[in-house]
Amino acid sequence: MTAESGDRASAVADARQPDGSSPRITSLAFLTPGNYPDDDPYSGLEETLSLFELGERLGFDGGWIRQRHLEHGVSSAAVFLAAATQRTRRIELGTAVIPIGYESPFRLAEDLATVDVLARGRLQPGFSAGMPPHADLMGDLVFDGDWRSYDLSYGRIARLVEVLRGGYLGDEDTLIHSPGNVQRPRQQPHAPGLADRVWYGGGSLRSVRWAAESGLNLLTGNVINGEVINGEVVDGEGLDGGGLDGAGTDDFVTAQLAAIREYRRLLAPGRPGRIALGRVIVPFDGADRATRDRYRAYAASRYERTLKAHGERRILFAVDLVGDAEQIVEQLLSDAAVAAVSELRIELPYEFDRADYEQILRDVATLVAPALGWRPATDRAEPGPGAPPAPASSPSATSSPSGTSATSAGSGGALRHD
């Protein structure tokens, strides 16, 4: 760290918790879209793998990948993260999110379990339910028959979670015979604990309730339905848990706090129930003037959408946090939803380039997150999640060719992180 960056870090640290309260953020992750040029997907995917390596070196606790279809981004999160398992050794590897509607729950469970075994227990798979994006274009290519009548709701995630739990198929006398082997049948490989690391991207109170009642972890980002409980945000007592989707609100933080509190209210006793909160955070302390101007233009182009609720579901968008680290820290410290959680996920913008993403991660790790009480995983005494000895054949971190069982219910309220 240079003297100048050290001075900035000290100034930002001085702004931390003026009331003397204890540290807030204990886990820091990033979410990236995995962009690439249409005519050169290799370079973009390789650069994204390198970003996961950088995140691990900077001490991030998790690296998450978006899954998008028909776009120049990662279309198979499981395949991408299988590669990431061989480039990292400590950082959690997450998906945010896989639209379950296009997937076979059993087959996807096999893929995810394989990734988790390769990661030695670091996978954090996140899902959404309901009619998946671009179904009008992809439906006839993915499904047989009248796919518009298919149940693409929470039940598909429930089935996947049940498969991941590793129960045997058939009765206790059911065996399968394969060359050189006789065994009881179940999904293979079995990845112990993976079923308890499943996340749901909840954008509505209905989906948040389902996630809590199903024992899933909760992803809540910068897009949410404008709902509160009975018109107010309250803690626990007096909440109507019966099927109401909530009264309307135009305030993003109010709606997100309602979701967080409702999730915790319904979570089964003894179930930890992790909550990861996402914000688009773009510090520009380490950027040059032209890049700062580009970042400001990006934020300005998206600001108008934050001023009102959109559509029948009253979709609300959080304001992007773009500026110097001290300004961003001040905004985060005043954000009641951020104060309600201990896990923060940095949602990297679409269509930025490699240098932008690297600069943002460095500034967040050195200037923003420490002011929220976070310490790099590399500085902590305790080991990171599932941290095995690094394989001798693993690539160098600097080498790069290019510079509780779930229950079935209806669909609704899947969160889209933008």
Short mmCIF file of C-alpha atoms in Angstrom, two decimals:
data_model
loop_
_atom_site.label_atom_id
_atom_site.label_comp_id
_atom_site.label_asym_id
_atom_site.label_seq_id
_atom_site.Cartn_x
_atom_site.Cartn_y
_atom_site.Cartn_z
CA MET A 1 0.00 0.00 0.00
CA THR A 2 1.35 3.42 -0.94
CA ALA A 3 1.55 6.31 1.55
CA GLU A 4 -1.31 8.02 -0.28
CA SER A 5 -3.56 4.96 -0.15
CA GLY A 6 -2.57 4.44 3.48
CA ASP A 7 -3.68 8.00 4.28
CA ARG A 8 -7.00 7.36 2.53
CA ALA A 9 -7.48 4.14 4.48
CA SER A 10 -6.86 5.98 7.75
CA ALA A 11 -9.31 8.71 6.82
CA VAL A 12 -11.97 6.16 5.97
CA ALA A 13 -11.28 4.19 9.15
CA ASP A 14 -11.83 7.38 11.16
CA ALA A 15 -15.36 7.49 9.74
CA ARG A 16 -16.14 3.97 10.94
CA GLN A 17 -18.80 3.54 13.60
CA PRO A 18 -18.81 7.02 15.17
CA ASP A 19 -21.03 5.67 17.95
CA GLY A 20 -18.36 3.16 18.94
CA SER A 21 -20.50 0.17 18.00
CA SER A 22 -18.95 -3.22 17.27
CA PRO A 23 -17.88 -4.27 13.76
CA ARG A 24 -20.68 -5.21 11.39
CA ILE A 25 -19.45 -7.00 8.31
CA THR A 26 -17.72 -10.32 8.97
CA SER A 27 -17.99 -11.82 5.48
CA LEU A 28 -17.26 -10.00 2.20
CA ALA A 29 -17.96 -11.41 -1.25
CA PHE A 30 -18.23 -10.18 -4.83
CA LEU A 31 -20.66 -11.06 -7.62
CA THR A 32 -19.49 -10.80 -11.22
CA PRO A 33 -21.30 -11.33 -14.54
CA GLY A 34 -18.37 -12.97 -16.35
CA ASN A 35 -18.54 -10.75 -19.44
CA TYR A 36 -16.76 -11.63 -22.67
CA PRO A 37 -16.66 -10.37 -26.27
CA ASP A 38 -18.96 -12.30 -28.59
CA ASP A 39 -16.03 -13.18 -30.82
CA ASP A 40 -13.64 -14.12 -27.98
CA PRO A 41 -15.37 -15.85 -25.06
CA TYR A 42 -12.14 -17.48 -23.89
CA SER A 43 -10.46 -14.23 -22.92
CA GLY A 44 -13.42 -13.03 -20.86
CA LEU A 45 -13.90 -16.33 -19.06
CA GLU A 46 -10.18 -16.56 -18.34
CA GLU A 47 -10.15 -13.01 -16.99
CA THR A 48 -13.09 -13.86 -14.74
CA LEU A 49 -11.25 -16.88 -13.37
CA SER A 50 -8.29 -14.59 -12.71
CA LEU A 51 -10.65 -12.23 -10.86
CA PHE A 52 -11.56 -15.07 -8.49
CA GLU A 53 -7.85 -15.63 -7.88
CA LEU A 54 -7.39 -11.93 -7.16
CA GLY A 55 -10.38 -11.91 -4.81
CA GLU A 56 -8.88 -14.75 -2.85
CA ARG A 57 -5.51 -13.00 -2.59
CA LEU A 58 -7.23 -9.82 -1.37
CA GLY A 59 -8.91 -11.79 1.41
CA PHE A 60 -12.49 -11.85 0.11
CA ASP A 61 -14.59 -14.57 1.72
CA GLY A 62 -16.61 -15.41 -1.38
CA GLY A 63 -16.72 -15.08 -5.15
CA TRP A 64 -20.08 -15.45 -6.89
CA ILE A 65 -20.94 -15.79 -10.57
CA ARG A 66 -24.15 -14.84 -12.35
CA GLN A 67 -25.80 -17.35 -14.67
CA ARG A 68 -27.38 -15.79 -17.77
CA HIS A 69 -28.71 -17.38 -20.94
CA LEU A 70 -28.46 -15.94 -24.48
CA GLU A 71 -26.09 -13.22 -23.23
CA HIS A 72 -22.31 -12.91 -23.47
CA GLY A 73 -21.82 -14.07 -19.90
CA VAL A 74 -21.61 -17.33 -17.99
CA SER A 75 -24.43 -19.64 -19.13
CA SER A 76 -23.39 -22.58 -16.94
CA ALA A 77 -22.37 -21.52 -13.45
CA ALA A 78 -21.58 -25.10 -12.44
CA VAL A 79 -19.12 -25.60 -15.29
CA PHE A 80 -17.46 -22.25 -14.66
CA LEU A 81 -17.10 -22.87 -10.94
CA ALA A 82 -15.67 -26.32 -11.58
CA ALA A 83 -12.79 -24.50 -13.26
CA ALA A 84 -12.64 -22.00 -10.39
CA THR A 85 -12.16 -24.84 -7.90
CA GLN A 86 -8.82 -25.56 -9.53
CA ARG A 87 -7.69 -21.93 -9.39
CA THR A 88 -8.58 -21.22 -5.75
CA ARG A 89 -8.23 -23.03 -2.44
CA ARG A 90 -10.09 -21.04 0.23
CA ILE A 91 -12.71 -18.65 -1.13
CA GLU A 92 -16.38 -19.69 -1.19
CA LEU A 93 -17.76 -20.18 -4.72
CA GLY A 94 -21.37 -19.15 -5.29
CA THR A 95 -24.02 -18.89 -8.00
CA ALA A 96 -26.40 -15.90 -8.01
CA VAL A 97 -28.60 -17.14 -9.36
CA ILE A 98 -29.41 -20.28 -11.37
CA PRO A 99 -32.97 -20.07 -12.78
CA ILE A 100 -34.29 -23.50 -11.79
CA GLY A 101 -36.95 -23.46 -14.51
CA TYR A 102 -34.53 -24.56 -17.22
CA GLU A 103 -32.88 -27.26 -15.11
CA SER A 104 -33.43 -30.92 -14.33
CA PRO A 105 -33.19 -30.97 -10.51
CA PHE A 106 -31.54 -34.38 -10.37
CA ARG A 107 -29.01 -33.73 -13.12
CA LEU A 108 -28.13 -30.31 -11.78
CA ALA A 109 -27.68 -31.82 -8.32
CA GLU A 110 -25.12 -34.22 -9.81
CA ASP A 111 -23.21 -31.34 -11.39
CA LEU A 112 -23.27 -29.20 -8.26
CA ALA A 113 -22.18 -32.07 -6.04
CA THR A 114 -19.26 -32.74 -8.37
CA VAL A 115 -18.22 -29.09 -8.13
CA ASP A 116 -18.53 -29.14 -4.35
CA VAL A 117 -16.35 -32.23 -4.07
CA LEU A 118 -13.71 -30.57 -6.26
CA ALA A 119 -14.01 -27.43 -4.10
CA ARG A 120 -13.76 -29.46 -0.88
CA GLY A 121 -16.98 -28.07 0.49
CA ARG A 122 -16.84 -24.45 -0.68
CA LEU A 123 -19.82 -24.31 -3.07
CA GLN A 124 -22.72 -21.95 -2.28
CA PRO A 125 -25.41 -22.54 -4.96
CA GLY A 126 -28.14 -19.91 -5.26
CA PHE A 127 -31.40 -20.24 -7.20
CA SER A 128 -34.48 -18.46 -8.46
CA ALA A 129 -37.85 -19.98 -9.33
CA GLY A 130 -40.72 -19.14 -11.63
CA MET A 131 -40.79 -18.61 -15.38
CA PRO A 132 -37.13 -18.10 -16.31
CA PRO A 133 -35.83 -15.22 -18.46
CA HIS A 134 -36.16 -15.51 -22.25
CA ALA A 135 -38.62 -18.43 -21.99
CA ASP A 136 -40.43 -17.17 -25.09
CA LEU A 137 -37.23 -17.73 -27.08
CA MET A 138 -35.82 -20.80 -25.32
CA GLY A 139 -38.87 -22.72 -24.12
CA ASP A 140 -39.37 -24.87 -27.21
CA LEU A 141 -35.63 -25.65 -27.31
CA VAL A 142 -35.45 -26.71 -23.66
CA PHE A 143 -38.73 -28.50 -23.00
CA ASP A 144 -40.92 -31.12 -24.66
CA GLY A 145 -44.65 -30.54 -24.81
CA ASP A 146 -46.57 -27.53 -23.55
CA TRP A 147 -43.95 -26.02 -21.28
CA ARG A 148 -46.18 -23.03 -20.50
CA SER A 149 -48.28 -25.34 -18.33
CA TYR A 150 -45.32 -26.81 -16.43
CA ASP A 151 -44.77 -26.19 -12.75
CA LEU A 152 -41.55 -24.14 -12.66
CA SER A 153 -42.01 -23.02 -9.09
CA TYR A 154 -40.32 -23.59 -5.73
CA GLY A 155 -41.02 -27.33 -5.93
CA ARG A 156 -38.16 -27.85 -8.37
CA ILE A 157 -35.71 -26.35 -5.89
CA ALA A 158 -37.24 -28.50 -3.13
CA ARG A 159 -36.57 -31.61 -5.22
CA LEU A 160 -32.98 -30.57 -5.89
CA VAL A 161 -32.33 -29.99 -2.18
CA GLU A 162 -33.82 -33.38 -1.33
CA VAL A 163 -31.56 -35.06 -3.90
CA LEU A 164 -28.51 -33.28 -2.45
CA ARG A 165 -29.31 -34.71 0.99
CA GLY A 166 -28.20 -38.06 -0.37
CA GLY A 167 -31.14 -40.28 0.48
CA TYR A 168 -31.13 -43.72 -1.09
CA LEU A 169 -33.58 -44.52 -3.89
CA GLY A 170 -35.92 -47.47 -3.57
CA ASP A 171 -36.18 -49.58 -0.41
CA GLU A 172 -33.32 -50.94 1.67
CA ASP A 173 -33.07 -54.01 -0.55
CA THR A 174 -32.77 -52.01 -3.79
CA LEU A 175 -29.36 -52.46 -5.41
CA ILE A 176 -27.85 -51.46 -8.73
CA HIS A 177 -25.21 -53.46 -10.53
CA SER A 178 -22.43 -51.83 -12.50
CA PRO A 179 -19.13 -53.24 -13.79
CA GLY A 180 -17.21 -54.39 -10.73
CA ASN A 181 -19.66 -52.91 -8.23
CA VAL A 182 -22.95 -53.50 -6.43
CA GLN A 183 -24.36 -50.64 -4.37
CA ARG A 184 -27.47 -48.93 -3.05
CA PRO A 185 -28.53 -46.18 -5.47
CA ARG A 186 -28.39 -42.48 -4.67
CA GLN A 187 -27.19 -39.32 -6.38
CA GLN A 188 -23.42 -39.42 -6.82
CA PRO A 189 -21.07 -38.04 -5.80
CA HIS A 190 -22.59 -37.32 -2.41
CA ALA A 191 -21.40 -33.96 -1.07
CA PRO A 192 -22.12 -33.83 2.69
CA GLY A 193 -23.44 -30.47 3.84
CA LEU A 194 -24.16 -29.08 0.38
CA ALA A 195 -27.94 -29.18 0.90
CA ASP A 196 -27.51 -26.82 3.85
CA ARG A 197 -25.54 -24.38 1.70
CA VAL A 198 -28.34 -23.75 -0.81
CA TRP A 199 -29.48 -20.11 -1.20
CA TYR A 200 -32.59 -18.51 -2.62
CA GLY A 201 -32.75 -15.08 -4.24
CA GLY A 202 -35.83 -13.64 -2.57
CA GLY A 203 -37.35 -10.50 -4.05
CA SER A 204 -40.84 -10.70 -2.51
CA LEU A 205 -42.14 -11.43 0.97
CA ARG A 206 -43.69 -14.61 -0.38
CA SER A 207 -40.36 -15.91 -1.65
CA VAL A 208 -38.56 -14.82 1.52
CA ARG A 209 -41.09 -16.74 3.60
CA TRP A 210 -40.64 -19.84 1.49
CA ALA A 211 -36.85 -19.65 1.80
CA ALA A 212 -37.06 -19.33 5.58
CA GLU A 213 -39.63 -22.09 6.03
CA SER A 214 -37.57 -24.34 3.76
CA GLY A 215 -34.34 -23.71 5.66
CA LEU A 216 -32.54 -22.08 2.73
CA ASN A 217 -30.09 -19.20 3.04
CA LEU A 218 -31.24 -15.82 1.70
CA LEU A 219 -29.78 -13.64 -1.05
CA THR A 220 -31.16 -10.10 -1.10
CA GLY A 221 -29.65 -7.63 -3.51
CA ASN A 222 -30.27 -4.27 -5.11
CA VAL A 223 -33.67 -5.21 -6.57
CA ILE A 224 -36.68 -5.98 -4.37
CA ASN A 225 -40.47 -5.82 -4.33
CA GLY A 226 -41.85 -2.77 -2.53
CA GLU A 227 -43.63 -4.63 0.27
CA VAL A 228 -43.87 -4.33 4.04
CA ILE A 229 -45.84 -6.28 6.64
CA ASN A 230 -49.28 -4.73 7.24
CA GLY A 231 -47.90 -1.37 6.17
CA GLU A 232 -45.14 -1.21 8.76
CA VAL A 233 -41.82 -2.81 9.59
CA VAL A 234 -41.92 -4.55 12.93
CA ASP A 235 -39.86 -7.13 14.78
CA GLY A 236 -41.52 -10.47 15.31
CA GLU A 237 -44.72 -10.10 17.30
CA GLY A 238 -47.96 -9.20 15.62
CA LEU A 239 -46.85 -10.16 12.10
CA ASP A 240 -49.49 -11.73 9.91
CA GLY A 241 -47.81 -14.85 8.56
CA GLY A 242 -50.83 -15.99 6.58
CA GLY A 243 -50.37 -15.45 2.87
CA LEU A 244 -50.49 -11.69 2.62
CA ASP A 245 -47.90 -10.32 0.28
CA GLY A 246 -47.69 -7.09 2.25
CA ALA A 247 -48.64 -3.46 1.82
CA GLY A 248 -46.79 -1.20 -0.59
CA THR A 249 -43.80 1.03 0.03
CA ASP A 250 -41.66 3.18 -2.24
CA ASP A 251 -38.65 3.06 0.08
CA PHE A 252 -36.07 0.43 -0.85
CA VAL A 253 -34.45 0.05 2.58
CA THR A 254 -37.85 -0.21 4.29
CA ALA A 255 -38.83 -3.06 1.97
CA GLN A 256 -35.50 -4.84 2.38
CA LEU A 257 -35.64 -4.58 6.17
CA ALA A 258 -39.13 -6.08 6.08
CA ALA A 259 -37.79 -9.02 4.06
CA ILE A 260 -34.83 -9.58 6.39
CA ARG A 261 -36.97 -9.48 9.52
CA GLU A 262 -39.64 -11.73 8.05
CA TYR A 263 -36.99 -14.26 7.06
CA ARG A 264 -35.53 -14.34 10.56
CA ARG A 265 -38.97 -14.59 12.13
CA LEU A 266 -39.87 -17.71 10.18
CA LEU A 267 -36.51 -19.48 10.25
CA ALA A 268 -36.59 -22.68 12.30
CA PRO A 269 -34.85 -22.55 15.70
CA GLY A 270 -31.32 -23.89 15.46
CA ARG A 271 -31.03 -23.14 11.74
CA PRO A 272 -28.33 -20.46 11.22
CA GLY A 273 -29.89 -19.08 8.05
CA ARG A 274 -27.23 -16.93 6.44
CA ILE A 275 -28.30 -13.65 4.81
CA ALA A 276 -26.07 -12.07 2.16
CA LEU A 277 -26.97 -8.52 1.19
CA GLY A 278 -25.83 -7.12 -2.16
CA ARG A 279 -25.09 -3.57 -3.24
CA VAL A 280 -23.55 -2.14 -6.41
CA ILE A 281 -20.43 -0.52 -4.94
CA VAL A 282 -17.95 1.27 -7.20
CA PRO A 283 -15.22 3.18 -5.35
CA PHE A 284 -12.97 5.17 -7.65
CA ASP A 285 -10.06 6.08 -5.36
CA GLY A 286 -7.70 3.94 -7.43
CA ALA A 287 -9.10 5.00 -10.80
CA ASP A 288 -7.84 7.68 -13.16
CA ARG A 289 -9.92 10.73 -14.11
CA ALA A 290 -11.37 9.26 -17.29
CA THR A 291 -12.43 6.11 -15.47
CA ARG A 292 -14.02 8.14 -12.68
CA ASP A 293 -16.05 10.06 -15.24
CA ARG A 294 -17.16 6.79 -16.81
CA TYR A 295 -18.21 5.43 -13.42
CA ARG A 296 -20.20 8.59 -12.69
CA ALA A 297 -21.94 8.35 -16.06
CA TYR A 298 -22.84 4.73 -15.33
CA ALA A 299 -24.44 5.68 -12.01
CA ALA A 300 -26.26 8.64 -13.55
CA SER A 301 -27.74 6.43 -16.28
CA ARG A 302 -29.33 4.18 -13.65
CA TYR A 303 -30.41 6.76 -11.09
CA GLU A 304 -33.87 7.56 -12.45
CA ARG A 305 -35.04 3.97 -11.94
CA THR A 306 -34.47 4.34 -8.18
CA LEU A 307 -37.01 7.16 -7.83
CA LYS A 308 -40.22 5.11 -7.97
CA ALA A 309 -41.71 1.62 -7.82
CA HIS A 310 -42.11 -0.19 -11.15
CA GLY A 311 -44.98 -2.37 -12.37
CA GLU A 312 -47.62 -4.35 -10.53
CA ARG A 313 -45.04 -5.93 -8.25
CA ARG A 314 -43.72 -2.50 -7.27
CA ILE A 315 -40.11 -3.35 -8.12
CA LEU A 316 -37.63 -1.08 -6.31
CA PHE A 317 -33.97 -0.50 -7.13
CA ALA A 318 -31.23 0.51 -4.72
CA VAL A 319 -29.06 3.50 -5.55
CA ASP A 320 -25.63 2.54 -6.88
CA LEU A 321 -22.82 3.60 -4.54
CA VAL A 322 -20.27 5.31 -6.78
CA GLY A 323 -17.68 7.75 -5.44
CA ASP A 324 -14.65 7.88 -3.22
CA ALA A 325 -14.35 5.32 -0.44
CA GLU A 326 -15.09 7.78 2.34
CA GLN A 327 -18.40 8.77 0.72
CA ILE A 328 -19.34 5.13 0.16
CA VAL A 329 -18.52 4.17 3.74
CA GLU A 330 -20.70 7.00 5.02
CA GLN A 331 -23.61 5.76 2.89
CA LEU A 332 -23.16 2.16 4.02
CA LEU A 333 -22.93 3.13 7.68
CA SER A 334 -26.25 4.96 7.36
CA ASP A 335 -27.96 2.06 5.55
CA ALA A 336 -30.24 0.28 8.04
CA ALA A 337 -30.43 -2.84 5.87
CA VAL A 338 -26.64 -3.16 5.79
CA ALA A 339 -26.60 -2.71 9.57
CA ALA A 340 -29.00 -5.65 9.90
CA VAL A 341 -26.66 -8.21 8.33
CA SER A 342 -23.09 -9.43 8.69
CA GLU A 343 -22.50 -10.55 5.08
CA LEU A 344 -22.02 -8.02 2.26
CA ARG A 345 -21.79 -8.88 -1.43
CA ILE A 346 -20.29 -6.40 -3.90
CA GLU A 347 -22.32 -6.58 -7.12
CA LEU A 348 -19.98 -5.69 -9.95
CA PRO A 349 -21.56 -3.83 -12.89
CA TYR A 350 -22.10 -5.41 -16.27
CA GLU A 351 -19.83 -4.56 -19.18
CA PHE A 352 -16.91 -3.13 -17.25
CA ASP A 353 -13.46 -4.40 -18.20
CA ARG A 354 -10.89 -6.42 -16.31
CA ALA A 355 -8.91 -3.41 -15.05
CA ASP A 356 -12.12 -1.83 -13.71
CA TYR A 357 -13.13 -4.93 -11.79
CA GLU A 358 -9.66 -5.38 -10.32
CA GLN A 359 -9.47 -1.74 -9.21
CA ILE A 360 -12.93 -1.93 -7.63
CA LEU A 361 -12.10 -5.10 -5.69
CA ARG A 362 -8.83 -3.62 -4.44
CA ASP A 363 -10.46 -0.38 -3.30
CA VAL A 364 -13.30 -2.24 -1.58
CA ALA A 365 -10.93 -4.62 0.19
CA THR A 366 -8.48 -1.94 1.35
CA LEU A 367 -10.58 1.21 1.77
CA VAL A 368 -14.28 0.39 2.14
CA ALA A 369 -14.80 -2.95 3.88
CA PRO A 370 -12.28 -2.43 6.73
CA ALA A 371 -14.29 0.65 7.75
CA LEU A 372 -17.28 -1.67 8.22
CA GLY A 373 -15.38 -3.91 10.60
CA TRP A 374 -14.32 -6.51 8.03
CA ARG A 375 -10.88 -8.11 8.11
CA PRO A 376 -9.39 -9.97 5.14
CA ALA A 377 -9.67 -13.73 5.50
CA THR A 378 -5.93 -13.90 4.87
CA ASP A 379 -5.36 -11.93 8.12
CA ARG A 380 -7.56 -14.07 10.35
CA ALA A 381 -6.34 -16.81 12.63
CA GLU A 382 -9.15 -19.16 11.68
CA PRO A 383 -8.96 -20.96 8.30
CA GLY A 384 -11.30 -20.07 5.50
CA PRO A 385 -14.20 -22.35 4.54
CA GLY A 386 -13.05 -25.74 3.34
CA ALA A 387 -9.43 -24.69 3.01
CA PRO A 388 -7.36 -27.74 2.08
CA PRO A 389 -3.67 -27.78 1.22
CA ALA A 390 -3.18 -26.27 -2.22
CA PRO A 391 -2.53 -29.01 -4.81
CA ALA A 392 1.04 -29.00 -6.05
CA SER A 393 -0.16 -28.90 -9.64
CA SER A 394 -2.49 -25.92 -9.18
CA PRO A 395 -1.76 -22.91 -11.40
CA SER A 396 0.10 -19.99 -9.94
CA ALA A 397 -2.14 -17.23 -8.65
CA THR A 398 -0.37 -14.84 -10.99
CA SER A 399 -0.29 -16.99 -14.12
CA SER A 400 -2.86 -16.15 -16.76
CA PRO A 401 -2.84 -16.55 -20.52
CA SER A 402 -4.57 -13.19 -20.76
CA GLY A 403 -3.33 -9.88 -19.22
CA THR A 404 -34.13 -29.03 7.05
CA SER A 405 -35.88 -30.22 3.85
CA ALA A 406 -37.35 -27.79 1.35
CA THR A 407 -41.12 -27.76 0.91
CA SER A 408 -43.03 -27.27 -2.32
CA ALA A 409 -45.05 -24.12 -2.89
CA GLY A 410 -46.03 -21.76 -5.68
CA SER A 411 -43.64 -19.60 -7.59
CA GLY A 412 -43.11 -15.92 -7.06
CA GLY A 413 -40.76 -13.15 -6.15
CA ALA A 414 -37.50 -14.55 -7.44
CA LEU A 415 -34.81 -11.94 -7.14
CA ARG A 416 -33.03 -10.61 -10.20
CA HIS A 417 -29.73 -8.95 -9.29
CA ASP A 418 -28.93 -6.10 -11.66
#
